[in-house]
């Protein structure tokens, strides 16, 4: 029997620090909701807007798979592994924090904001060697279909992480529908709408709504309006 949990956009945690306007789908920093600590191995889904020229100073992480998806503008990244990169809309970046890393993230532009999703997933095993990966996606590959952007397999499309997870981006025109089939039995799916209105098995979702679904094999996704969305299939146990 399929189970769902709906997180409406306006029910998320919110923190406006001036330089950072952040919405939290799950408990993070000063936002805590015991009902919304995580969804399976999905621990953090932050929807951040960083003001021009501002950013996160050097800080540390360990034993987490950290995925960054810029939605608008650029983000300059620097870390203790020696990586100095700029990620922009159309890119996806992953860091396996493993035994520990330090990094900073800044908006390098002084005339525009940066919008991004930062996602944390618990790894399958602790204390892996830290690693960094960044790729540029082809936006045409998600037009009216699902574009795989992350998986457990280094040889697959997209980036890879130390977890049995699969992420997809979709950009559907109104009326387009597709059936989603689970990759690994027992996994759950968390859907996040970037823009527009769609239904997942008749549950209507609007911009920035989230829906977690468990105990299923297939799902029907249909765009009611033109819609952009992210699907995150993740293990429910860690």
Coordinates of C-alpha atoms in Angstrom, one line a residue:
X1 CA 0.0 0.0 0.0
X2 CA 1.5 3.3 -1.1
X3 CA 2.2 5.9 1.5
X4 CA 2.6 9.6 0.9
X5 CA 3.7 12.7 2.9
X6 CA 2.9 16.1 1.5
X7 CA 5.1 19.2 2.3
X8 CA 3.4 22.3 0.9
X9 CA 5.8 25.1 -0.1
X10 CA 4.5 27.5 2.6
X11 CA 4.9 24.9 5.4
X12 CA 8.7 24.8 5.0
X13 CA 11.1 26.2 7.5
X14 CA 12.3 29.7 6.6
X15 CA 15.3 31.8 7.6
X16 CA 16.1 35.2 6.1
X17 CA 19.6 36.3 7.0
X18 CA 19.6 39.2 4.6
X19 CA 22.5 37.9 2.5
X20 CA 20.8 34.4 2.6
X21 CA 17.1 33.7 2.2
X22 CA 16.7 30.0 2.9
X23 CA 13.7 27.6 2.8
X24 CA 14.1 24.2 4.5
X25 CA 12.0 21.2 3.6
X26 CA 13.6 19.3 6.5
X27 CA 14.9 20.4 9.9
X28 CA 18.0 22.5 9.5
X29 CA 19.9 25.0 11.7
X30 CA 17.4 26.9 13.9
X31 CA 14.4 25.2 12.1
X32 CA 13.4 22.0 13.9
X33 CA 10.2 20.0 13.3
X34 CA 10.3 16.5 14.8
X35 CA 7.9 15.4 12.0
X36 CA 10.3 16.6 9.4
X37 CA 13.8 15.6 10.3
X38 CA 14.4 13.5 7.2
X39 CA 12.8 11.3 4.5
X40 CA 14.6 8.1 4.5
X41 CA 18.3 8.8 3.7
X42 CA 17.3 12.3 2.4
X43 CA 18.4 14.6 5.3
X44 CA 18.4 18.1 3.9
X45 CA 16.7 19.9 1.0
X46 CA 17.5 23.6 1.2
X47 CA 16.1 26.1 -1.3
X48 CA 18.6 29.0 -1.0
X49 CA 18.9 32.5 -2.5
X50 CA 22.3 34.1 -1.9
X51 CA 22.7 37.8 -2.4
X52 CA 25.2 39.3 -4.8
X53 CA 28.8 39.0 -3.6
X54 CA 27.8 37.0 -0.4
X55 CA 28.2 33.4 0.6
X56 CA 29.1 30.7 3.1
X57 CA 32.5 31.0 4.7
X58 CA 34.7 28.0 5.2
X59 CA 33.0 25.2 7.2
X60 CA 33.3 21.5 7.6
X61 CA 31.2 18.4 6.8
X62 CA 31.7 14.7 7.3
X63 CA 29.9 11.5 6.4
X64 CA 27.3 13.1 4.1
X65 CA 26.8 13.1 0.3
X66 CA 26.2 16.8 -0.6
X67 CA 24.6 17.6 -3.9
X68 CA 24.3 21.2 -5.2
X69 CA 22.1 22.2 -8.1
X70 CA 22.3 25.9 -9.1
X71 CA 19.0 27.2 -10.4
X72 CA 20.1 30.8 -11.2
X73 CA 23.4 32.6 -11.3
X74 CA 26.8 31.2 -10.2
X75 CA 28.4 29.7 -7.1
X76 CA 32.1 29.8 -6.5
X77 CA 33.4 26.8 -4.6
X78 CA 36.7 26.2 -2.8
X79 CA 37.5 23.2 -0.7
X80 CA 40.3 21.4 1.3
X81 CA 40.8 18.9 -1.5
X82 CA 42.2 21.7 -3.7
X83 CA 39.1 22.2 -5.9
X84 CA 38.4 25.8 -6.9
X85 CA 35.4 25.8 -9.3
X86 CA 32.4 27.9 -10.3
X87 CA 29.1 26.0 -10.7
X88 CA 26.3 27.6 -12.6
X89 CA 22.7 26.9 -13.7
X90 CA 22.9 23.7 -15.8
X91 CA 25.6 22.2 -13.6
X92 CA 25.3 19.6 -10.8
X93 CA 28.0 19.2 -8.2
X94 CA 28.5 16.5 -5.6
X95 CA 30.9 16.1 -2.7
X96 CA 31.3 13.0 -0.7
X97 CA 32.3 14.5 2.7
X98 CA 33.3 11.1 4.1
X99 CA 36.2 11.4 6.6
X100 CA 35.9 15.2 6.5
X101 CA 36.2 18.2 4.2
X102 CA 36.1 21.9 4.5
X103 CA 34.7 24.2 1.9
X104 CA 33.3 27.7 1.1
X105 CA 30.6 28.8 -1.3
X106 CA 30.2 32.3 -2.6
X107 CA 28.2 34.2 -5.1
X108 CA 31.0 35.7 -7.2
X109 CA 28.7 38.1 -9.0
X110 CA 28.1 41.6 -7.7
X111 CA 25.1 42.3 -9.8
X112 CA 22.9 39.3 -9.5
X113 CA 21.6 36.8 -6.9
X114 CA 22.3 33.1 -6.9
X115 CA 19.6 30.5 -6.4
X116 CA 20.4 26.9 -5.6
X117 CA 19.2 23.7 -4.1
X118 CA 21.5 22.0 -1.6
X119 CA 20.7 18.4 -0.8
X120 CA 22.2 16.1 1.8
X121 CA 21.9 12.3 1.6
X122 CA 23.3 9.9 4.2
X123 CA 26.0 7.7 2.6
X124 CA 25.8 3.9 2.4
X125 CA 29.0 3.5 4.4
X126 CA 30.9 5.8 6.8
X127 CA 34.3 7.4 6.4
X128 CA 34.8 7.1 2.7
X129 CA 37.6 9.1 1.1
X130 CA 36.3 12.6 0.3
X131 CA 35.7 13.2 -3.4
X132 CA 34.4 16.0 -5.7
X133 CA 32.6 15.8 -9.0
X134 CA 31.0 18.4 -11.2
X135 CA 29.3 18.1 -14.6
X136 CA 27.3 20.2 -17.0
X137 CA 24.0 18.9 -18.0
X138 CA 22.2 19.2 -21.4
X139 CA 18.8 20.9 -20.6
X140 CA 17.4 19.4 -23.8
X141 CA 17.7 15.9 -22.2
X142 CA 14.9 16.8 -19.8
X143 CA 12.4 18.3 -22.2
X144 CA 9.2 16.2 -21.9
X145 CA 11.3 13.3 -20.4
X146 CA 13.2 12.5 -17.2
X147 CA 16.9 13.3 -17.3
X148 CA 19.0 11.2 -14.9
X149 CA 21.4 13.5 -13.1
X150 CA 22.7 11.2 -10.3
X151 CA 23.0 7.5 -9.6
X152 CA 25.2 5.0 -7.5
X153 CA 27.1 4.1 -10.7
X154 CA 30.2 6.0 -11.9
X155 CA 29.6 4.8 -15.5
X156 CA 26.0 6.0 -15.6
X157 CA 24.7 9.4 -16.8
X158 CA 25.1 12.2 -14.2
X159 CA 27.1 12.3 -11.1
X160 CA 27.4 9.4 -8.6
X161 CA 27.3 9.1 -4.8
X162 CA 27.9 6.5 -2.2
X163 CA 24.2 5.6 -1.9
X164 CA 21.6 3.6 -3.9
X165 CA 20.0 6.8 -5.1
X166 CA 18.8 8.1 -8.4
X167 CA 17.9 11.7 -9.2
X168 CA 16.1 13.0 -12.2
X169 CA 15.1 16.5 -13.6
X170 CA 12.1 16.9 -15.8
X171 CA 10.8 19.9 -17.8
X172 CA 7.4 18.9 -19.1
X173 CA 5.0 20.9 -21.2
X174 CA 1.4 20.9 -20.1
X175 CA -0.3 17.6 -20.8
X176 CA 2.9 15.5 -20.9
X177 CA 2.8 12.4 -18.7
X178 CA 5.2 9.6 -17.8
X179 CA 5.3 6.6 -15.6
X180 CA 8.1 6.4 -13.1
X181 CA 9.4 2.9 -12.2
X182 CA 11.4 2.4 -9.0
X183 CA 15.1 1.5 -9.6
X184 CA 15.5 -0.5 -6.3
X185 CA 12.8 -2.2 -4.4
X186 CA 12.2 -0.7 -1.0
X187 CA 13.4 2.8 -2.1
X188 CA 11.2 5.8 -1.7
X189 CA 10.8 8.9 -3.9
X190 CA 10.8 12.6 -2.9
X191 CA 9.5 14.9 -5.6
X192 CA 10.1 18.6 -5.5
X193 CA 8.4 21.0 -7.9
X194 CA 10.7 23.8 -9.2
X195 CA 8.0 25.5 -11.2
X196 CA 4.4 24.9 -12.3
X197 CA 1.8 22.4 -11.4
X198 CA 1.8 18.6 -11.8
X199 CA 0.1 15.6 -10.4
X200 CA 1.8 12.5 -9.1
X201 CA -0.7 9.6 -8.9
X202 CA -3.5 12.3 -8.8
X203 CA -1.9 14.3 -5.9
X204 CA -1.6 17.9 -7.2
X205 CA 1.7 19.7 -6.5
X206 CA 2.5 23.3 -7.1
X207 CA 5.7 25.4 -7.2
X208 CA 8.1 24.4 -4.4
X209 CA 5.8 21.7 -3.0
X210 CA 7.4 18.4 -1.9
X211 CA 5.9 14.9 -1.9
X212 CA 7.4 11.8 -0.4
X213 CA 6.1 8.5 -1.5
X214 CA 7.0 5.0 -0.3
X215 CA 5.8 1.4 -0.9
X216 CA 5.3 1.7 -4.6
X217 CA 6.7 0.2 -7.9
X218 CA 5.4 2.7 -10.4
X219 CA 4.0 6.3 -10.3
X220 CA 2.1 8.3 -12.9
X221 CA 3.5 11.9 -13.3
X222 CA 1.5 14.4 -15.4
X223 CA 2.2 18.1 -16.0
X224 CA -1.0 20.2 -15.6
X225 CA 0.8 23.4 -16.6
X226 CA 4.3 23.6 -18.0
X227 CA 6.4 22.3 -15.1
X228 CA 9.9 21.7 -13.9
X229 CA 10.7 19.3 -11.1
X230 CA 13.3 17.2 -9.4
X231 CA 12.8 13.5 -8.4
X232 CA 15.0 12.0 -5.7
X233 CA 14.8 8.2 -5.3
X234 CA 16.6 7.2 -2.1
X235 CA 16.7 4.3 0.3
X236 CA 14.4 4.6 3.3
X237 CA 16.8 3.0 5.8
X238 CA 20.4 4.0 6.6

